[in-house]
Coordinates of C-alpha atoms and ligand atoms in Angstrom, one line a residue:
X1 CA 1.2 1.8 -13.7
X2 CA -1.2 3.9 -16.6
X3 CA -4.3 3.2 -17.3
X4 CA -6.0 3.3 -20.5
X5 CA -9.7 3.1 -19.9
X6 CA -10.0 6.9 -21.7
X7 CA -8.4 5.1 -25.3
X8 CA -10.5 2.2 -24.9
X9 CA -13.6 4.3 -25.0
X10 CA -12.8 6.6 -27.4
X11 CA -10.7 4.6 -30.0
X12 CA -12.2 1.0 -29.9
X13 CA -14.8 0.5 -32.6
X14 CA -18.3 0.9 -30.7
X15 CA -19.4 -3.2 -30.4
X16 CA -15.6 -3.9 -30.0
X17 CA -16.4 -2.3 -26.6
X18 CA -19.5 -4.0 -25.7
X19 CA -17.9 -6.7 -26.1
X20 CA -14.6 -6.5 -23.9
X21 CA -17.6 -4.7 -21.3
X22 CA -19.1 -8.0 -21.3
X23 CA -16.6 -10.1 -21.3
X24 CA -15.3 -8.1 -18.5
X25 CA -19.0 -9.2 -16.8
X26 CA -18.6 -12.8 -17.4
X27 CA -15.5 -13.8 -16.0
X28 CA -16.3 -11.0 -13.1
X29 CA -17.2 -14.7 -10.9
X30 CA -13.9 -16.2 -11.9
X31 CA -10.5 -16.5 -10.9
X32 CA -9.1 -16.3 -14.4
X33 CA -7.3 -12.8 -15.2
X34 CA -8.1 -11.7 -18.8
X35 CA -6.0 -8.9 -21.0
X36 CA -6.4 -7.0 -24.5
X37 CA -2.5 -7.7 -25.8
X38 CA -0.7 -7.3 -28.8
X39 CA -1.6 -4.7 -31.8
X40 CA -5.1 -4.2 -30.3
X41 CA -3.6 -2.3 -27.5
X42 CA -0.8 -0.9 -30.0
X43 CA -3.7 0.9 -31.9
X44 CA -5.3 2.0 -29.0
X45 CA -2.5 4.1 -27.9
X46 CA -1.9 5.6 -31.4
X47 CA -4.9 6.8 -31.5
X48 CA -6.2 4.6 -34.2
X49 CA -9.4 1.5 -34.1
X50 CA -7.4 -1.4 -33.7
X51 CA -9.5 -3.8 -36.1
X52 CA -9.7 -7.6 -34.5
X53 CA -9.5 -8.0 -30.5
X54 CA -7.0 -10.0 -29.1
X55 CA -7.6 -11.4 -25.9
X56 CA -5.4 -13.2 -23.6
X57 CA -6.6 -15.6 -20.6
X58 CA -4.0 -17.0 -17.7
X59 CA -4.3 -20.5 -16.9
X60 CA -8.1 -21.0 -17.9
X61 CA -9.6 -23.5 -16.2
X62 CA -12.1 -25.8 -17.8
X63 CA -14.1 -24.2 -20.3
X64 CA -13.4 -20.8 -19.5
X65 CA -14.1 -20.4 -23.7
X66 CA -16.4 -21.5 -23.9
X67 CA -18.0 -20.1 -20.7
X68 CA -17.3 -16.7 -22.3
X69 CA -18.7 -17.7 -25.3
X70 CA -21.8 -18.7 -24.0
X71 CA -22.0 -15.4 -21.6
X72 CA -21.5 -12.9 -24.2
X73 CA -23.9 -14.5 -26.8
X74 CA -21.4 -16.0 -29.2
X75 CA -20.5 -18.9 -30.5
X76 CA -16.6 -20.9 -30.6
X77 CA -15.6 -21.0 -34.2
X78 CA -12.0 -22.3 -34.4
X79 CA -9.8 -23.8 -31.6
X80 CA -5.7 -24.5 -33.1
X81 CA -3.3 -26.7 -31.5
X82 CA -1.9 -23.9 -29.9
X83 CA -4.7 -23.2 -27.3
X84 CA -6.0 -20.5 -29.3
X85 CA -9.7 -20.1 -29.8
X86 CA -11.5 -17.8 -32.3
X87 CA -15.2 -16.8 -30.7
X88 CA -17.6 -14.8 -33.4
X89 CA -20.6 -12.4 -32.0
X90 CA -22.8 -11.6 -34.4
X91 CA -20.5 -9.8 -37.1
X92 CA -17.7 -9.2 -34.7
X93 CA -14.3 -11.6 -33.8
X94 CA -12.2 -12.1 -31.0
X95 CA -9.6 -14.0 -30.7
X96 CA -8.8 -15.8 -27.9
X97 CA -5.9 -17.8 -26.4
X98 CA -4.2 -19.1 -23.3
X99 CA -1.2 -17.0 -22.0
X100 CA 1.5 -19.0 -22.9
X101 CA 6.2 -20.0 -23.2
X102 CA 7.4 -20.8 -26.3
X103 CA 10.0 -22.3 -27.4
X104 CA 11.6 -22.9 -30.2
X105 CA 14.1 -26.2 -31.0
X106 CA 15.7 -24.8 -34.3
X107 CA 15.0 -21.4 -36.4
X108 CA 12.1 -21.0 -38.0
X109 CA 10.3 -24.3 -36.7
X110 CA 6.6 -24.3 -35.3
X111 CA 7.3 -23.3 -31.3
X112 CA 6.3 -26.0 -28.4
X113 CA 4.0 -23.8 -26.3
X114 CA 3.6 -24.2 -22.3
X115 CA 0.9 -22.2 -20.0
X116 CA 2.3 -19.0 -18.2
X117 CA 1.8 -15.7 -17.3
X118 CA 0.9 -12.6 -18.8
X119 CA 4.5 -11.3 -18.3
X120 CA 5.9 -14.3 -20.0
X121 CA 3.7 -14.6 -22.7
X122 CA 4.2 -10.9 -24.0
X123 CA 7.6 -11.2 -23.5
X124 CA 7.9 -14.1 -26.5
X125 CA 6.2 -11.2 -29.1
X126 CA 7.7 -10.0 -32.1
X127 CA 8.3 -6.0 -30.8
X128 CA 8.3 -4.0 -28.1
X129 CA 5.4 -2.1 -29.2
X130 CA 4.3 -5.1 -29.7
X131 CA 4.1 -6.2 -26.5
X132 CA 1.8 -4.3 -24.2
X133 CA -1.2 -5.9 -22.3
X134 CA -5.0 -3.8 -20.6
X135 CA -6.4 -5.7 -18.3
X136 CA -10.1 -6.0 -18.8
X137 CA -11.0 -7.5 -15.3
X138 CA -13.0 -4.9 -13.4
X139 CA -11.1 -4.7 -9.6
X140 CA -8.1 -3.1 -12.6
X141 CA -9.8 -2.4 -16.2
X142 CA -7.8 -0.7 -18.4
X143 CA -5.0 -0.8 -16.8
X144 CA -1.4 -0.8 -19.2
X145 CA 1.5 -3.9 -18.7
X146 CA 3.9 -2.6 -20.3
X147 CA 7.4 -4.8 -19.2
X148 CA 9.0 -3.7 -22.5
X149 CA 8.7 -0.5 -22.7
X150 CA 6.3 -0.1 -25.5
X151 CA 4.5 3.8 -24.5
X152 CA 8.1 4.5 -24.8
X153 CA 8.9 2.9 -28.5
X154 CA 5.3 4.5 -29.8
X155 CA 6.0 7.2 -28.9
X156 CA 9.5 7.3 -30.6
X157 CA 7.8 6.1 -33.8
X158 CA 10.6 2.9 -33.0
X159 CA 10.3 -0.9 -33.5
X160 CA 12.8 -3.0 -31.7
X161 CA 12.7 -6.9 -30.2
X162 CA 12.7 -8.0 -27.1
X163 CA 16.2 -10.1 -27.3
X164 CA 18.9 -11.1 -29.5
X165 CA 17.6 -14.3 -30.8
X166 CA 14.4 -12.8 -32.1
X167 CA 14.3 -12.8 -35.6
X168 CA 16.9 -16.1 -35.1
X169 CA 13.7 -18.0 -33.8
X170 CA 10.8 -16.9 -35.9
X171 CA 12.6 -15.3 -38.9
X172 CA 8.9 -14.0 -40.2
X173 CA 9.7 -11.4 -37.8
X174 CA 11.8 -10.1 -40.1
X175 CA 8.4 -9.9 -42.8
X176 CA 6.8 -8.4 -39.8
X177 CA 9.5 -5.8 -39.1
X178 CA 8.8 -4.2 -42.6
X179 CA 6.0 -4.3 -42.9
X180 CA 4.7 -2.4 -39.5
X181 CA 8.3 0.4 -40.2
X182 CA 5.9 0.7 -43.5
X183 CA 2.2 0.8 -42.0
X184 CA 3.3 3.0 -39.1
X185 CA 6.6 4.9 -40.5
X186 CA 8.0 4.2 -37.9
X187 CA 12.3 3.2 -37.6
X188 CA 14.1 0.1 -36.8
X189 CA 16.2 0.4 -33.9
X190 CA 19.1 0.7 -34.8
X191 CA 20.0 -2.5 -33.0
X192 CA 17.3 -4.1 -34.4
X193 CA 18.5 -3.2 -37.3
X194 CA 21.6 -5.4 -37.6
X195 CA 20.0 -8.3 -36.1
X196 CA 17.1 -8.1 -38.9
X197 CA 20.6 -7.9 -41.4
X198 CA 22.2 -10.6 -39.9
X199 CA 19.7 -12.9 -39.4
X200 CA 17.6 -12.9 -42.7
X201 CA 20.1 -16.0 -43.8
X202 CA 16.9 -17.6 -41.8
X203 CA 14.1 -16.4 -43.8
X204 CA 15.2 -19.9 -45.8
X205 CA 14.4 -21.8 -42.9
X206 CA 11.0 -21.4 -42.8
X207 CA 8.1 -23.3 -43.7
X208 CA 6.1 -22.3 -47.4
X209 CA 2.8 -22.4 -45.6
X210 CA 4.0 -20.1 -43.3
X211 CA 6.6 -17.9 -45.7
X212 CA 3.5 -18.2 -48.5
X213 CA 0.7 -16.8 -45.0
X214 CA 2.9 -13.3 -44.3
X215 CA 3.8 -12.4 -47.6
X216 CA -0.5 -12.9 -48.4
X217 CA -0.6 -10.5 -45.3
X218 CA 1.5 -7.8 -46.7
X219 CA -0.4 -8.4 -50.1
X220 CA -3.5 -7.4 -48.0
X221 CA -2.1 -4.5 -46.5
X222 CA -3.1 -0.9 -47.8
X223 CA 0.8 -0.5 -48.5
X224 CA 1.4 -3.5 -49.8
X225 CA 3.6 -1.8 -52.8
X226 CA 5.8 0.3 -50.0
X227 CA 6.5 -2.7 -47.7
X228 CA 7.6 -5.3 -50.6
X229 CA 9.4 -1.9 -52.4
X230 CA 11.3 -2.1 -49.0
X231 CA 11.3 -5.5 -48.4
X232 CA 13.4 -5.8 -52.2
X233 CA 15.3 -3.3 -51.5
X234 CA 16.5 -4.7 -47.7
X235 CA 17.2 -8.2 -49.9
X236 CA 14.2 -9.8 -48.2
X237 CA 12.7 -10.9 -51.0
X238 CA 15.7 -12.5 -52.5
X239 CA 16.3 -13.7 -49.2
X240 CA 13.5 -15.8 -49.4
X241 CA 13.6 -16.9 -53.2
X242 CA 15.4 -15.3 -56.0
X243 CA 12.7 -15.1 -58.2
X244 CA 10.8 -12.7 -55.8
X245 CA 11.9 -9.7 -57.4
X246 CA 10.7 -5.6 -58.9
X247 CA 13.3 -6.1 -60.6
X248 CA 14.2 -3.0 -62.8
X249 CA 10.3 -1.9 -62.5
X250 CA 11.5 -0.6 -59.4
X251 CA 11.4 2.8 -60.3
X252 CA 8.7 2.9 -61.9
X253 CA 6.1 1.5 -59.3
X254 CA 7.6 3.6 -57.1
X255 CA 6.4 6.9 -59.2
X256 CA 4.0 5.7 -60.5
X257 CA 0.0 6.4 -60.3
X258 CA -0.3 3.1 -60.4
X259 CA 1.5 2.3 -57.4
X260 CA -2.1 2.6 -54.9
X261 CA -3.9 -0.9 -57.0
X262 CA -5.8 -2.8 -54.9
X263 CA -6.0 -6.3 -54.8
X264 CA -3.6 -9.1 -54.0
X265 CA -3.2 -11.0 -57.3
X266 CA -2.0 -7.4 -59.4
X267 CA 0.4 -7.7 -56.6
X268 CA 1.8 -11.0 -56.7
X269 CA 1.5 -11.2 -60.2
X270 CA 3.7 -8.1 -60.2
X271 CA 6.2 -9.6 -58.0
X272 CA 6.0 -12.6 -60.4
X273 CA 6.9 -10.9 -63.3
X274 CA 10.4 -10.8 -63.7
X275 CA 11.3 -14.7 -62.6
X276 CA 12.1 -16.8 -65.0
X277 CA 10.3 -19.9 -65.8
X278 CA 12.4 -21.7 -63.7
X279 CA 12.1 -19.9 -60.9
X280 CA 8.4 -19.7 -60.9
X281 CA 8.5 -23.2 -60.9
X282 CA 10.8 -23.1 -57.7
X283 CA 8.4 -20.6 -56.3
X284 CA 5.5 -22.5 -56.3
X285 CA 7.4 -25.5 -55.0
X286 CA 8.7 -23.0 -52.1
X287 CA 6.4 -21.4 -51.5
X288 CA 3.1 -24.3 -51.2
X289 CA 1.1 -22.8 -53.3
X290 CA -2.6 -23.4 -53.6
X291 CA -4.9 -23.4 -56.1
X292 CA -5.2 -19.9 -56.5
X293 CA -1.3 -18.7 -55.9
X294 CA -0.5 -21.5 -59.2
X295 CA -3.7 -20.2 -61.4
X296 CA -1.7 -16.3 -61.3
X297 CA 1.6 -18.2 -62.0
X298 CA -0.1 -20.0 -64.8
X299 CA -1.0 -16.6 -66.2
X300 CA 1.7 -14.4 -65.9
X301 CA 3.5 -17.2 -67.7
X302 CA 0.7 -17.2 -70.3
X303 CA 0.9 -13.3 -70.6
X304 CA 4.6 -13.6 -70.8
X305 CA 4.6 -15.8 -73.3
X306 CA 2.2 -13.9 -75.6
X307 CA 4.6 -11.3 -75.6
X308 CA 5.3 -11.0 -78.8
X309 CA 2.2 -11.2 -80.4
X310 CA 1.0 -8.6 -77.7
X311 CA 3.7 -6.4 -79.4
X312 CA 3.0 -6.9 -83.1
X313 CA 1.8 -3.3 -84.7
X314 CA -0.8 -5.3 -86.9
X315 CA -2.4 -7.5 -84.0
X316 CA -6.5 -6.9 -84.3
X317 CA -8.6 -5.6 -81.2
X318 CA -10.3 -9.6 -81.9
X319 CA -7.3 -10.8 -81.2
X320 CA -5.9 -9.2 -78.4
X321 CA -9.9 -9.9 -77.1
X322 CA -8.8 -13.8 -77.0
X323 CA -5.7 -13.6 -76.2
X324 CA -6.6 -12.3 -72.4
X325 CA -9.9 -13.1 -72.1
X326 CA -9.8 -16.4 -70.1
X327 CA -6.9 -14.5 -68.0
X328 CA -8.1 -13.3 -64.4
X329 CA -7.9 -9.0 -65.1
X330 CA -6.3 -8.4 -61.1
X331 CA -3.6 -10.5 -63.1
X332 CA -3.6 -8.9 -66.4
X333 CA -3.1 -6.0 -64.4
X334 CA -0.5 -6.8 -62.2
X335 CA 1.3 -7.8 -65.7
X336 CA 0.6 -4.6 -67.4
X337 CA 2.2 -2.6 -64.2
X338 CA 5.5 -4.5 -64.0
X339 CA 6.2 -4.5 -68.2
X340 CA 9.0 -2.4 -69.0
X341 CA 7.4 -2.8 -72.6
X342 CA 5.5 -0.4 -73.5
X343 CA 3.8 -2.0 -76.4
X344 CA 2.8 -5.2 -74.3
X345 CA 1.6 -2.2 -72.0
X346 CA -0.2 -0.5 -73.7
X347 CA -2.0 -3.4 -75.4
X348 CA -3.1 -5.5 -71.6
X349 CA -4.6 -1.6 -70.2
X350 CA -6.1 -1.6 -74.1
X351 CA -7.6 -4.8 -73.4
X352 CA -8.0 -4.4 -69.1
X353 CA -10.0 -0.2 -70.5
X354 CA -11.6 -0.4 -73.6
X355 CA -12.1 -4.7 -74.7
X356 CA -12.7 -6.0 -71.9
X357 CA -15.7 -5.3 -70.8
X358 CA -17.5 -5.3 -74.4
X359 CA -20.4 -8.2 -75.2
X360 CA -23.1 -8.1 -77.7
X361 CA -26.2 -6.8 -76.9
X362 CA -28.0 -9.6 -77.3
X363 CA -28.0 -13.0 -76.1
X364 CA -28.7 -16.2 -77.3
X365 CA -32.7 -16.1 -76.6
X366 CA -33.1 -13.0 -78.8
X367 CA -31.3 -15.0 -81.5
X368 CA -34.0 -17.2 -81.3
X369 CA -36.9 -14.8 -81.0
X370 CA -35.3 -13.2 -84.6
X371 CA -35.6 -16.8 -86.1
X372 CA -32.4 -18.5 -86.3
X373 CA -32.9 -22.3 -85.5
X374 CA -31.5 -24.1 -82.1
X375 CA -27.9 -25.7 -82.7
X376 CA -24.6 -24.3 -83.5
X377 CA -25.3 -21.8 -85.4
X378 CA -26.5 -19.5 -82.2
X379 CA -23.0 -20.0 -80.5
X380 CA -21.3 -19.6 -84.5
X381 CA -22.9 -16.2 -84.8
X382 CA -22.9 -14.7 -81.1
X383 CA -19.3 -15.7 -81.6
X384 CA -19.4 -13.8 -84.8
X385 CA -21.5 -10.9 -82.8
X386 CA -19.0 -10.7 -80.4
X387 CA -15.6 -10.4 -82.8
X388 CA -17.7 -8.0 -85.0
X389 CA -18.6 -5.5 -82.0
X390 CA -14.4 -5.8 -80.6
X391 CA -13.3 -4.8 -84.7
X392 CA -15.7 -1.8 -83.8
X393 CA -17.9 -2.8 -86.9
X394 CA -21.2 -2.8 -84.8
X395 CA -22.1 -0.7 -82.7
X396 CA -25.8 -0.7 -81.2
X397 CA -28.7 -3.7 -80.7
X398 CA -30.4 -2.5 -83.9
X399 CA -26.6 -3.1 -85.8
X400 CA -26.6 -6.6 -84.2
X401 CA -29.8 -7.3 -85.4
X402 CA -29.8 -6.1 -88.8
X403 CA -26.9 -8.2 -88.9
X404 CA -28.8 -11.3 -87.8
X405 CA -32.0 -10.4 -90.0
X406 CA -29.3 -10.3 -93.4
X407 CA -27.4 -13.5 -92.3
X408 CA -30.8 -15.2 -92.2
X409 CA -31.7 -14.4 -95.3
X410 CA -28.8 -15.1 -96.3
X411 CA -27.6 -11.6 -97.4
X412 CA -23.5 -11.6 -95.9
X413 CA -20.7 -14.7 -95.5
Ligands
ATP501 P1 -2.5 -6.1 -37.5 O1 -2.0 -4.9 -36.8 O2 -1.5 -6.3 -39.0 O3 -3.3 -7.0 -37.2 P2 -1.4 -7.5 -34.8 O4 -0.3 -6.2 -34.0 O5 -2.6 -7.2 -34.3 O6 -1.6 -7.5 -36.3 P3 -1.3 -10.1 -35.4 O7 -0.8 -10.8 -36.0 O8 -2.7 -10.8 -35.4 O9 -0.4 -8.7 -34.7 O10 -0.8 -10.8 -33.8 C1 -1.2 -10.5 -32.7 C2 0.1 -10.5 -31.8 O11 0.6 -12.0 -31.6 C3 0.7 -9.2 -32.3 O12 0.3 -7.7 -32.2 C4 2.6 -9.5 -31.7 O13 2.0 -9.3 -29.8 C5 1.6 -11.6 -31.5 N1 2.7 -12.2 -32.5 C6 2.0 -11.8 -33.7 N2 2.8 -12.7 -34.5 C7 4.3 -12.9 -34.4 C8 5.1 -13.6 -34.3 N3 5.2 -13.8 -35.3 N4 5.9 -13.4 -33.0 C9 6.3 -13.2 -32.1 N5 4.8 -12.4 -32.1 C10 3.4 -12.6 -32.1

């Protein structure tokens, strides 16, 4: 059995290393076996620093997690129905789970869960490279458990499921497969790829919450666009819903510098831009969208419905500002990337790059100080100043003050 203590020392963040050393010490007088497991092991073997710590404990005794949290100076901040816990220690988080077996009553359903050995826990996981564990007990610190050949697959850059029904049991693994394939630049093993294609249809069975959660995780990846474009190519997006598509923008996004835009609101807006109104409504229901996603859908609809005005040659700067100023810039950006209409695209970018931050230099207090009486005239003047700033009729604070003074003297309309 290989020992990867050196990898832990080299690649774990120093505060994470301290935390697992303390965890090990706190548990030294206890009988439970404890492991680091899953993506964290994959990452340290790949020579990268994992962002989170996942600890698995086998058959924990009563109040194990509270004992651990106290011992490492942390606090248990959440407990789930599947015996998973989150402990916060200063600014670090540790996820602790009981080693468990999962059974799926039907495809896409949430599993029923039972406590089990570490080996069985590893065999319920998604891909061999995520099915390794490292012992944290003091007598076996750093020993690698790799019952599914994960280390070999890591070397060959392969994603491989552990059994033939894996994607049927949990179709979210289909989304996870493209996420890892793109992020790690791995190939999907040929047999796994056959199952991936065969079982894509089961994506329809996953609950809206779960599919939205996986999409959300995808959208926060640094390579979110590439993952979603791959998802589109493979038919994964349309298997979730026909309204999820980059459509004709595919090549444009693929080759453009705009591809690396951060922010998942941008990606979501781009992803739904080509959906019809009906499809957007269906998507909101299918993905059980909450307030934020529904707001993005609403704003994309607004921008699409304003297309005619956005492309009109005579559109003034202040009209453009008024059309877009209440919408979130990320959504406007997602639409700007996606739209094929060059006039609409340039209006959206013009707003984002040039108009969005324009404001008058003086505010309501300045107006009062200049002698404007309190009341509706203050708001009217501020609107007028903004309008004239946008149109380039005023270009400095001095211009604005002169405008207000003249207005007060009755020299202006
Ligand atoms: P990331 O690197 O994006 O943080 P991760 O590989 O750590 O991801 P998580 O989603 O945080 O993955 O889950 C932790 C581990 O739990 C995974 O590495 C995998 O072993 C297991 N796991 C997570 N989701 C599933 C799933 N749907 N099916 C099977 N195993 C899963």
